[in-house]
Coordinates of C-alpha atoms and ligand atoms in Angstrom, one line a residue:
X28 CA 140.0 75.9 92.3
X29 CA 137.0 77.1 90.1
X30 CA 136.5 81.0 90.3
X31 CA 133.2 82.0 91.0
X32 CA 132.4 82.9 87.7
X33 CA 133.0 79.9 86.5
X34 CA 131.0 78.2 89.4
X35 CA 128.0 80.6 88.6
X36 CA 128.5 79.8 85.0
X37 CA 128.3 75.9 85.7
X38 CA 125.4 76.4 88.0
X39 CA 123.7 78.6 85.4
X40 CA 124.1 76.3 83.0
X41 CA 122.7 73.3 84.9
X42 CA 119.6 75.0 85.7
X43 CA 118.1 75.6 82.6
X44 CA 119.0 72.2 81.4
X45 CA 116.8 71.2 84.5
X46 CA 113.9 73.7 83.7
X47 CA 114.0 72.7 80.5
X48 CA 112.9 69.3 81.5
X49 CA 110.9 70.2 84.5
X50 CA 109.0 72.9 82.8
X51 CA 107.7 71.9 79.6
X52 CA 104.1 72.7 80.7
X53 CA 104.6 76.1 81.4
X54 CA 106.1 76.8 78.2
X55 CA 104.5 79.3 75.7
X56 CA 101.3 77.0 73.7
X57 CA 102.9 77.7 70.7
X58 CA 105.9 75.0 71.8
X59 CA 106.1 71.8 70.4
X60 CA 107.4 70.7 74.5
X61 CA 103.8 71.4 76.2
X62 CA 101.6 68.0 76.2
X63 CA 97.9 67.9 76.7
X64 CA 95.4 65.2 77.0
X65 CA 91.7 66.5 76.8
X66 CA 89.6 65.8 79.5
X67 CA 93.0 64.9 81.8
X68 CA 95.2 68.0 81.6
X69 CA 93.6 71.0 83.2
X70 CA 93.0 73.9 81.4
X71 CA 93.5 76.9 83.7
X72 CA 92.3 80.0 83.0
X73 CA 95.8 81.7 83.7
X74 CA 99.0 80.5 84.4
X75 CA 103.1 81.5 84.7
X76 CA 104.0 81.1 81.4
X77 CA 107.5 81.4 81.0
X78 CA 111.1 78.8 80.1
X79 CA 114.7 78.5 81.2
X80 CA 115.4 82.0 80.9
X81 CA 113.3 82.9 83.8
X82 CA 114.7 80.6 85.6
X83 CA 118.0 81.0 85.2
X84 CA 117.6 84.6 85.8
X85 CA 116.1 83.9 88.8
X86 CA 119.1 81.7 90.4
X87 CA 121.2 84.3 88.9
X88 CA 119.7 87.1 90.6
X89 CA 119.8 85.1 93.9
X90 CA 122.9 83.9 93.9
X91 CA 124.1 87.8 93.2
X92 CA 122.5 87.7 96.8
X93 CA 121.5 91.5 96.3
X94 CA 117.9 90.6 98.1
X95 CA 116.4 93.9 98.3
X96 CA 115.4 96.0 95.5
X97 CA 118.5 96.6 93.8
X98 CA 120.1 96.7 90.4
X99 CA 118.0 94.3 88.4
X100 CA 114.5 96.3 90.2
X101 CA 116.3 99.9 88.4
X102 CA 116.7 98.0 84.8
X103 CA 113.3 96.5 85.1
X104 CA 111.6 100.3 86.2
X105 CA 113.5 101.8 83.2
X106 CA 112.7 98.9 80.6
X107 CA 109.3 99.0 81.4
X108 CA 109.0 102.7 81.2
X109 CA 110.7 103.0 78.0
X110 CA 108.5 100.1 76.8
X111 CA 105.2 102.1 77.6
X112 CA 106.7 105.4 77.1
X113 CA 106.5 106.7 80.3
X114 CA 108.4 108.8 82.4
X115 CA 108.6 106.4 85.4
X116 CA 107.5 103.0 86.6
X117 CA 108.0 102.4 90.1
X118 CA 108.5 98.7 91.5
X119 CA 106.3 97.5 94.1
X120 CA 104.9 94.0 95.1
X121 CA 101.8 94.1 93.8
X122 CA 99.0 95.2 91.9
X123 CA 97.1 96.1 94.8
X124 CA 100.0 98.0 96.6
X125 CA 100.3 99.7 92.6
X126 CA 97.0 101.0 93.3
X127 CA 97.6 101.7 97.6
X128 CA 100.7 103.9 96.2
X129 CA 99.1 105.5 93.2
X130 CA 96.0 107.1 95.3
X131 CA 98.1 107.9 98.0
X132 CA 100.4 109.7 96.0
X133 CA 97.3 111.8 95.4
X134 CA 97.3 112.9 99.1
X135 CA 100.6 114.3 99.5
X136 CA 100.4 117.9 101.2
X137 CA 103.3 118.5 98.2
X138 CA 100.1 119.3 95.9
X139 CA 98.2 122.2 96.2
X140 CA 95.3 122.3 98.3
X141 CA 92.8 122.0 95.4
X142 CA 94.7 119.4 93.5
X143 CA 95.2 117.0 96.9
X144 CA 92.9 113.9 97.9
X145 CA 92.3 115.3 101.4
X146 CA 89.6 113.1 103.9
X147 CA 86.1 113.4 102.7
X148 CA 86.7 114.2 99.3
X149 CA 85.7 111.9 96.2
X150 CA 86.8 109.2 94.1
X151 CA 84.5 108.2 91.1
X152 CA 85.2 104.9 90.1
X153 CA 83.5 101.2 89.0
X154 CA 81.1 99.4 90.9
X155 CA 82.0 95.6 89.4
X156 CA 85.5 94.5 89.4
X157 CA 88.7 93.7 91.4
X158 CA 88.0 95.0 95.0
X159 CA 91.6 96.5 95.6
X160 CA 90.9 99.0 92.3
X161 CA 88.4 100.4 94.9
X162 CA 89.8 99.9 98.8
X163 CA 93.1 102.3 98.6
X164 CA 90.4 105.0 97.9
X165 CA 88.6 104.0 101.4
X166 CA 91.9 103.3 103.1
X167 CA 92.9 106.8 102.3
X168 CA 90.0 108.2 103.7
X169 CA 88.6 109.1 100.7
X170 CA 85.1 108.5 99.5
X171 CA 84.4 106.1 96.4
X172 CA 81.3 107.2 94.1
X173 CA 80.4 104.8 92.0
X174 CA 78.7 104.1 89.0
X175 CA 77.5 101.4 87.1
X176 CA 79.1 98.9 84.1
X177 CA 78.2 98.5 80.5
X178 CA 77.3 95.0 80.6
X179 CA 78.8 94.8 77.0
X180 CA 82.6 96.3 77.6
X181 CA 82.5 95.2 81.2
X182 CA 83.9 99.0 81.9
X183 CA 82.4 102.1 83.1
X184 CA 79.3 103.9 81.6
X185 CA 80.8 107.3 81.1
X186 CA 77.5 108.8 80.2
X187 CA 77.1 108.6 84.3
X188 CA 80.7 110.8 85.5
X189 CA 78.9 114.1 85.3
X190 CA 75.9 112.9 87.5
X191 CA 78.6 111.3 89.7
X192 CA 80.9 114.4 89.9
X193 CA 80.1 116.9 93.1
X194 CA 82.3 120.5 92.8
X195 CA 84.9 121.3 95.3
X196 CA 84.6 117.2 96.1
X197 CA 85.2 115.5 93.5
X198 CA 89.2 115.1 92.6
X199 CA 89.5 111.8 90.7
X200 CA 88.9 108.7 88.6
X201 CA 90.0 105.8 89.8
X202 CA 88.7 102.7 87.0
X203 CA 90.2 99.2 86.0
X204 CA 90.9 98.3 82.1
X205 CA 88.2 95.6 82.4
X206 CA 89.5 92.1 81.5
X207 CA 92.3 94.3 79.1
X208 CA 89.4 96.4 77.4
X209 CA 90.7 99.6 77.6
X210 CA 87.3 102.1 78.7
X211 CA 86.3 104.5 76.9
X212 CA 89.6 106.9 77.7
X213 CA 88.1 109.6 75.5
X214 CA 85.2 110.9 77.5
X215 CA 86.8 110.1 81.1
X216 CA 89.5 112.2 80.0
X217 CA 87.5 114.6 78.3
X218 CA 85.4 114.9 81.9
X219 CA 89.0 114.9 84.2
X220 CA 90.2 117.9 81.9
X221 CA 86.6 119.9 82.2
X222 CA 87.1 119.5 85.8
X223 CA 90.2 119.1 86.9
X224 CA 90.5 116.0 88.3
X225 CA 93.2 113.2 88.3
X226 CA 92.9 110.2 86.2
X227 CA 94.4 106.7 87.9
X228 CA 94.3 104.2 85.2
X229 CA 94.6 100.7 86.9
X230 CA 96.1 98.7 84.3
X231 CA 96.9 95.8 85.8
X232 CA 95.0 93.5 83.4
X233 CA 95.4 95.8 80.6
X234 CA 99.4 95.9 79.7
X235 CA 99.3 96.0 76.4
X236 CA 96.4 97.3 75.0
X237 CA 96.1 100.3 72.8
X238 CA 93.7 103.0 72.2
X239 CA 93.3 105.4 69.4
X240 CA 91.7 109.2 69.5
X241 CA 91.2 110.8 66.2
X242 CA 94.2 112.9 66.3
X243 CA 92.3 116.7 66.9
X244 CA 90.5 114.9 70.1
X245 CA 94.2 113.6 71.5
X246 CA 95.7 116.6 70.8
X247 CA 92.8 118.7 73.1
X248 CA 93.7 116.5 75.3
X249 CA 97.5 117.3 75.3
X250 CA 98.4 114.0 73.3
X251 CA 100.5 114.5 70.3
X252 CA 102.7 111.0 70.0
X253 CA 101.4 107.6 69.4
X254 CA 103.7 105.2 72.2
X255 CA 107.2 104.2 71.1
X256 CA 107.2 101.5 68.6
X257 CA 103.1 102.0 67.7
X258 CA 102.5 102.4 64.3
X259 CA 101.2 105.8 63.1
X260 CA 98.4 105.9 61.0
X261 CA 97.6 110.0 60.3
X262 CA 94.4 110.0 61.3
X263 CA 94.7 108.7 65.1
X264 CA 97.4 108.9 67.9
X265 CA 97.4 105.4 69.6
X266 CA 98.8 104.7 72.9
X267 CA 99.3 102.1 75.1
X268 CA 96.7 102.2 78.2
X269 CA 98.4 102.8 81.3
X270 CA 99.8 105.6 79.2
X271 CA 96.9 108.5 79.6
X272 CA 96.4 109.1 83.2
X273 CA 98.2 111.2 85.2
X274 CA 98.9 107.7 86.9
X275 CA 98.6 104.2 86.0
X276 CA 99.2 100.5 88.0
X277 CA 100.5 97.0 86.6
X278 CA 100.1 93.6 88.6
X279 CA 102.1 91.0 87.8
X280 CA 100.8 88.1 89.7
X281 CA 100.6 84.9 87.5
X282 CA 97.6 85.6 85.8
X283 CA 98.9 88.7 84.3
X284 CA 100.5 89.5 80.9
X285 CA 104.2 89.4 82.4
X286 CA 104.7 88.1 85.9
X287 CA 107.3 88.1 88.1
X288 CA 105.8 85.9 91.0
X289 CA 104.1 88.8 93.6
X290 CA 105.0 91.9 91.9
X291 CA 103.4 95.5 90.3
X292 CA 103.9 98.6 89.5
X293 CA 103.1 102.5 89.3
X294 CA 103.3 104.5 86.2
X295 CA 104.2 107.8 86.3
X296 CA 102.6 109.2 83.3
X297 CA 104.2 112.6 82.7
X298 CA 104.6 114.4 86.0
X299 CA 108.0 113.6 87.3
X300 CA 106.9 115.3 90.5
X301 CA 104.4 112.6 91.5
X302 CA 107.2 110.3 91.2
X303 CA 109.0 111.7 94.9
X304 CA 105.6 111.3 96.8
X305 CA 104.9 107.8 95.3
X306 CA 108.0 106.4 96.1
X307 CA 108.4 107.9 99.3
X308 CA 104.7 106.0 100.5
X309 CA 106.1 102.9 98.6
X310 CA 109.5 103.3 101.2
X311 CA 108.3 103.8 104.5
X312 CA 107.2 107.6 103.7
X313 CA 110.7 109.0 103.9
X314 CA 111.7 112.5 102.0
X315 CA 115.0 111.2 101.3
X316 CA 115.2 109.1 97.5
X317 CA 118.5 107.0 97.7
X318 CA 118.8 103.8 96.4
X319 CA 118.6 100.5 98.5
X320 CA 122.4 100.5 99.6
X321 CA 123.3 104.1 98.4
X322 CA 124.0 107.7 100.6
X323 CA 124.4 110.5 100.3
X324 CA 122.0 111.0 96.4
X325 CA 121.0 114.4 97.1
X326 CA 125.0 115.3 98.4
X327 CA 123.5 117.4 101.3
X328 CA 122.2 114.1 103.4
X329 CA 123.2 116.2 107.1
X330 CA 122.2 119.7 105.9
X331 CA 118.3 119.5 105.7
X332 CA 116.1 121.2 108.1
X333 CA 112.6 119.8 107.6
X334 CA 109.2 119.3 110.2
X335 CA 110.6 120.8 113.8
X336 CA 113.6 118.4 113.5
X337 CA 117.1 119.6 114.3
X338 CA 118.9 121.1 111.7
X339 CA 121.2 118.6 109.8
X340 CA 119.2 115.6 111.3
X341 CA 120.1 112.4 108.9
X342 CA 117.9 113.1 105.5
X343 CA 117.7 108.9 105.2
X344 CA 115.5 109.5 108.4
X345 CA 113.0 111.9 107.8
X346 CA 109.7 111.1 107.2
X347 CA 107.4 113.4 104.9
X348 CA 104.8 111.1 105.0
X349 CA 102.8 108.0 107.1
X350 CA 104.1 105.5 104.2
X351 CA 104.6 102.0 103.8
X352 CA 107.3 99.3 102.8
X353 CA 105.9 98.1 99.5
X354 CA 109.2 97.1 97.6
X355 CA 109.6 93.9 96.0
X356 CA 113.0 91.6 96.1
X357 CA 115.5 91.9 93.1
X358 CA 115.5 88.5 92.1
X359 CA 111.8 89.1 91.2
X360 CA 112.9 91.7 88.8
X361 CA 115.3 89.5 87.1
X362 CA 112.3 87.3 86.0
X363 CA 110.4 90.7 85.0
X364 CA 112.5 91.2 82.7
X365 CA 113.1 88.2 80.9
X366 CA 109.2 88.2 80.7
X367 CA 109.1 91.7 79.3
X368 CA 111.0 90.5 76.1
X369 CA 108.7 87.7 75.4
X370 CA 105.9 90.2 76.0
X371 CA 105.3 91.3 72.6
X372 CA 104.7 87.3 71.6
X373 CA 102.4 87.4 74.8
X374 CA 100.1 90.2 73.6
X375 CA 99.7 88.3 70.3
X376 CA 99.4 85.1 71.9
X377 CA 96.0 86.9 74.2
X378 CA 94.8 88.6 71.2
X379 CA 94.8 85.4 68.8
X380 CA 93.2 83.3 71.5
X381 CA 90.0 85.4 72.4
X382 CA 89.3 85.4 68.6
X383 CA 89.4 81.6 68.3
X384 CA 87.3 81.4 71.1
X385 CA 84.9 84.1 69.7
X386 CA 85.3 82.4 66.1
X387 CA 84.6 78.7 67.5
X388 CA 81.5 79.9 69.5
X389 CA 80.2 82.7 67.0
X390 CA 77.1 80.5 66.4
X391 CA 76.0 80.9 70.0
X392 CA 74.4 83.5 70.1
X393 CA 71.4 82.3 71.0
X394 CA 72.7 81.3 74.6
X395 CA 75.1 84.0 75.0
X396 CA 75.9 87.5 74.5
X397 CA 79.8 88.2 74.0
X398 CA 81.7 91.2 75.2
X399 CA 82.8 93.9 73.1
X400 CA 85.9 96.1 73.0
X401 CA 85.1 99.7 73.8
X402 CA 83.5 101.6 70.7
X403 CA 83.4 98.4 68.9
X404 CA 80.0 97.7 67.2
X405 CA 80.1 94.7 66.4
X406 CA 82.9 91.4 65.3
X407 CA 82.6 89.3 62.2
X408 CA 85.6 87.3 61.5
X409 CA 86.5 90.0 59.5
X410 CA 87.4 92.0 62.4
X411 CA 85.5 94.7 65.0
X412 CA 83.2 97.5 63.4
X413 CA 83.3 100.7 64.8
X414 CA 81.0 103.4 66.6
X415 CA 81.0 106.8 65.2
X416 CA 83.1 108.3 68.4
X417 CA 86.2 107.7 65.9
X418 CA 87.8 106.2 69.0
X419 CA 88.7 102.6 68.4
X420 CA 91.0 100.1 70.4
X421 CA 93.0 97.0 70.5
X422 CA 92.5 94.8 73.4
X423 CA 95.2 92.1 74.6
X424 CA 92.3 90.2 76.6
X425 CA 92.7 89.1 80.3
X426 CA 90.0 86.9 79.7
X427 CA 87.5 85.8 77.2
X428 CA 84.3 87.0 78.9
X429 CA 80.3 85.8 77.8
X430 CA 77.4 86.1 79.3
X431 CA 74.6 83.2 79.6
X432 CA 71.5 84.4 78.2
X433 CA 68.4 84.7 80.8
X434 CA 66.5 82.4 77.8
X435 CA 69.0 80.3 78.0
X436 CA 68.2 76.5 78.9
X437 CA 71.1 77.0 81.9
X438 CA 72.6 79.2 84.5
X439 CA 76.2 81.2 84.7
X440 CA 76.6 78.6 87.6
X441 CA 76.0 75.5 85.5
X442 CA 78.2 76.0 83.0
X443 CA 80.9 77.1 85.4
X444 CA 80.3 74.0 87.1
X445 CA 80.4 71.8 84.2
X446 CA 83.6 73.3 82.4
X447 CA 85.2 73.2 86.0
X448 CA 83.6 69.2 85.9
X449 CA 85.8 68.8 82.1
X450 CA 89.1 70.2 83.6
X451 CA 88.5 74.0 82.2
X452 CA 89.3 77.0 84.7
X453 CA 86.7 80.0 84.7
X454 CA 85.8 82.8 86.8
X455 CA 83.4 85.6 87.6
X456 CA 84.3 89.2 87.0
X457 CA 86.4 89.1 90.2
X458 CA 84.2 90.3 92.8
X459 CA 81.3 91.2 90.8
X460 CA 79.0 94.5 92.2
X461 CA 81.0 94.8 95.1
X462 CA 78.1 96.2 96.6
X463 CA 76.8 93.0 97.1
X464 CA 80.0 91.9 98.7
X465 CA 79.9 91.5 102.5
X466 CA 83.1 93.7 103.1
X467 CA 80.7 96.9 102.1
X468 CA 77.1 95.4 103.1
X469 CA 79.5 96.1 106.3
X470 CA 80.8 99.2 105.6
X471 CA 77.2 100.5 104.9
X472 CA 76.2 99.4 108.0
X473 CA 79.1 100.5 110.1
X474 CA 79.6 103.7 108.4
X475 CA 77.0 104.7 106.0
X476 CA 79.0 107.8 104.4
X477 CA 82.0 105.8 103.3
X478 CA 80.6 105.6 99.9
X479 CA 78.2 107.0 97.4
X480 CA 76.5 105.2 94.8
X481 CA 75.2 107.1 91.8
X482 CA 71.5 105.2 91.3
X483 CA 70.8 101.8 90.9
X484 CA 73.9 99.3 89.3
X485 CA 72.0 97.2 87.2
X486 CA 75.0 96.5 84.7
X487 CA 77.5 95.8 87.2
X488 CA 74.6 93.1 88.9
X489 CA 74.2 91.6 85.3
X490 CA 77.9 90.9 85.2
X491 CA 77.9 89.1 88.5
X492 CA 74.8 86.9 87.8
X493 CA 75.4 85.6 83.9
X494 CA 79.2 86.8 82.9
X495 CA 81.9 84.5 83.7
X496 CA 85.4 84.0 81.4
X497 CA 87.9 81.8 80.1
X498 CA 91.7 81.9 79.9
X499 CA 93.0 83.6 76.6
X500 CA 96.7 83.4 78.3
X501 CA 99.3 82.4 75.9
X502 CA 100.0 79.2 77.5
X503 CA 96.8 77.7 75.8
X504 CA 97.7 75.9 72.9
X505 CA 95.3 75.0 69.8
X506 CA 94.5 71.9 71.1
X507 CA 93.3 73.1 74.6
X508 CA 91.5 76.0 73.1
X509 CA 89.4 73.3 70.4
X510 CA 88.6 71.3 73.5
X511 CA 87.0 74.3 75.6
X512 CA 85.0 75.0 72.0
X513 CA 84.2 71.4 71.4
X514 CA 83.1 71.0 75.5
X515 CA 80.6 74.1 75.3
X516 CA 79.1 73.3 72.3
X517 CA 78.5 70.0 73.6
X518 CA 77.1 71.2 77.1
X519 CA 74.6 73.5 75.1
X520 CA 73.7 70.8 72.6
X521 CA 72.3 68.5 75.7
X522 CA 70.3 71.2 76.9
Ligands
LIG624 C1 92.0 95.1 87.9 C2 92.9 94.6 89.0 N1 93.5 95.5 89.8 C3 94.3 95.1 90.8 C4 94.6 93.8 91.0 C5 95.5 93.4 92.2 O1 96.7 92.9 91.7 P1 97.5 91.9 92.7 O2 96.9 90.6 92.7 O3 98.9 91.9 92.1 O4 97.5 92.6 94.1 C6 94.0 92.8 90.2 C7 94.3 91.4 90.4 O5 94.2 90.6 89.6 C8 93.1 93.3 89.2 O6 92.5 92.4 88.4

């Protein structure tokens, strides 16, 4: 008789010999296995990139049978912590339930009055992006303010916080990393510290990417070490974004720089206390912290007296809060972490693929306008040039966003259709102004106070009519990225 080790081993074995034949296009572009023929291969914008060691993770994990969060979840929170240099990442199962968790960890009646997200008060965030960076504020019962996008960085224009900001009201920032350019974390944190306020950093398409401070601005703003494993280089302190808020949120749908299926997660930056209230919303709202299949953590489980229950009622059934059941499954964490030791090549991989894009189309500017990292002033092939804010960053794109020209000879919309006609994913910037979208013509309607909007959002309306992006994921290979060059070029040649 086999033992089941040796079963498992055999089974193990077998699988990634079949994923090694049944995958080949989901293999990093940089492998010799991935075939493409222009014009009949699509080119998504995004895809799971990954190879046998995902998958044999995966059947490892489920034949373990664990199910619910469990051991693999723990060594994925604490490898992706250590990773960004965090104190805590908390699994959930998605980006959106990151961002659900991380504003109402905000609310907890565990912070003092002042500091707490209470009904009413206000939320300044973006007005074009990914709608669930924005609905956990409304769901809470808080009120989103927004303001409008640089068209260039796709992020936030800072220079509008202060009008945003309403004393006694105001008690966070709630903003995106657009497209993993990290916004300009400088002067939003420079306006959180002047007033107090709590900094969410959704950083869901962002894992990655750094930002620099001149080192006297980082250190007024409590920063004195670069993130474990970034190079110093004496004159800045860089940090991973994700890594400068109070809190921060990951996704890692496929799209994403590491995926795990469904999946995300909630940083907690440096306040181990926030950690207790976010993962008591992310299970159900209960005060007690055990593991999945663990009693008894805090070794006084029948001595509590909490609320107006009876004294000694079962801790692993009180409830300090009206929470949720957000967790993922464990098997999902086995594949997070196999992806989070190829994500190093994955970051590269983004970053070398927006530049061949922005090298192959550099002569085209008279029919687009490409984006810029924040503070960058400009690209040659050289590299970025910078402002004179001394701030500087180092983004591992999402996407490779442009924007079609109003003089140019064609619409956003043509070109989408065309490059979707050749086989070549794109998008809009998610949902555009979401102002326009009918989920808040709605809301306005129905309940005109929900939100505030600070002025007019012409940037954020610019991005929905003429941006629209490419994949830079590092499944694209050379060959894929030549033919979305060679079939632009060509589009704007007949025009
Ligand atoms: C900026 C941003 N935040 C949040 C999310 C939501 O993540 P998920 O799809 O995992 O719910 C996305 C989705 O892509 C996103 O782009």
């Amino acid at each position: 008789m086999p033992t089941p080790a040796a079963l498992k081993a055999e089974i193990l074995r077998l699988t990634r010999e079949y994923s090694a034949l049944m995958h080949r296009a989901n293999r990093p572009g940089t492998d010799e296995a991935v075939v493409f023929e222009p014009g009949r291969t699509s080119v998504p914008y995004a895809a799971r990139v990954f190879t046998e060691d995902e998958v044999e993770a995966a059947v490892g994990a489920t034949l373990d049978f664990w199910l619910t969060l469990g051991p693999e979840g723990a060594a994925f929170e604490a490898e992706l912590a250590a990773f960004l240099g965090v104190k805590h990442s908390l699994l959930v199962n998605s980006g959106s339930s990151a961002n659900l968790v991380a504003l109402s960890t905000l609310t907890t009646h565990k912070l003092p009055t002042p500091k707490r997200v209470q009904p009413g008060d206000e939320v300044i965030t973006v007005a074009a992006g990914f709608p669930t960076t924005v609905a956990p504020i409304i769901q809470c019962g808080a009120v989103p303010v927004f303001i409008d996008n640089d068209p260039v960085t796709g992020n936030a224009r800072v220079e509008q916080l202060e009008t945003a900001f309403t004393a006694g009201k105001t008690k966070a920032v709630m903003m995106a990393h657009t497209l993993g350019n990290p916004f300009d974390l400088g002067a939003v944190l420079e306006f959180c510290r002047r007033h107090d306020l709590w900094l969410i950093e959704d950083n869901c398409d962002a894992l990655g990417c750094t930002y620099s401070l001149p080192v006297a601005r980082a250190r007024a703003l409590g920063f004195t070490e670069n993130s474990p494993d970034l190079p110093a280089d004496g004159t800045h302190i860089t940090r991973y974004t994700g890594t400068w808020g109070d809190l921060s949120t990951q996704s890692f749908y496929p799209p994403h720089h590491l995926t795990m299926g469904e999946g995300g997660a909630v940083n907690i930056v440096h306040r181990p206390p926030l950690k207790t209230a976010a993962e008591s919303f992310r299970d159900w709202g209960r005060d007690c912290w055990c593991a999945s299949g663990v009693d008894n953590t805090c070794g006084k489980r029948f001595e509590w007296q909490i609320g107006e229950l009876p004294k000694g009622y079962d801790h692993k059934y009180i409830y300090s809060h009206l929470g949720y059941n957000l967790k993922p499954l464990d098997p999902q964490a086995a594949i997070g972490r196999q992806q989070l030791k190829k994500l190093p090549a994955f970051i590269a991989a983004r970053k070398r693929n927006w530049e061949t894009l922005r090298a192959g189309l550099a002569d085209l500017g008279d029919y687009f306008e490409f984006s810029l990292p924040t503070h960058a002033s400009d690209w040659t092939t050289a590299g970025f040039s910078w402002d004179a804010s001394g701030a500087h960053c180092d983004p591992s794109w999402f996407g490779f966003m442009l924007r079609v020209r109003p003089s140019a000879p064609f619409s956003q919309t043509q070109l989408a259709r065309h490059l979707e006609s050749k086989k070549i994913g794109n998008r809009a910037l998610f949902g555009g102004n979401l102002l326009r979208q009918p989920a808040f013509v709605q809301l306005q309607k129905d309940r005109p106070q929900a939100f505030r909007v600070v002025g007019a959002m012409p940037g954020a309306d610019e991005l929905m009519q003429r941006a629209l992006f490419l994949g830079t994921f590092p499944g694209l290979t050379p060959t894929m990225l030549d033919y979305e060059i060679a079939t632009i070029r060509a589009f704007v040649r007949s025009k």
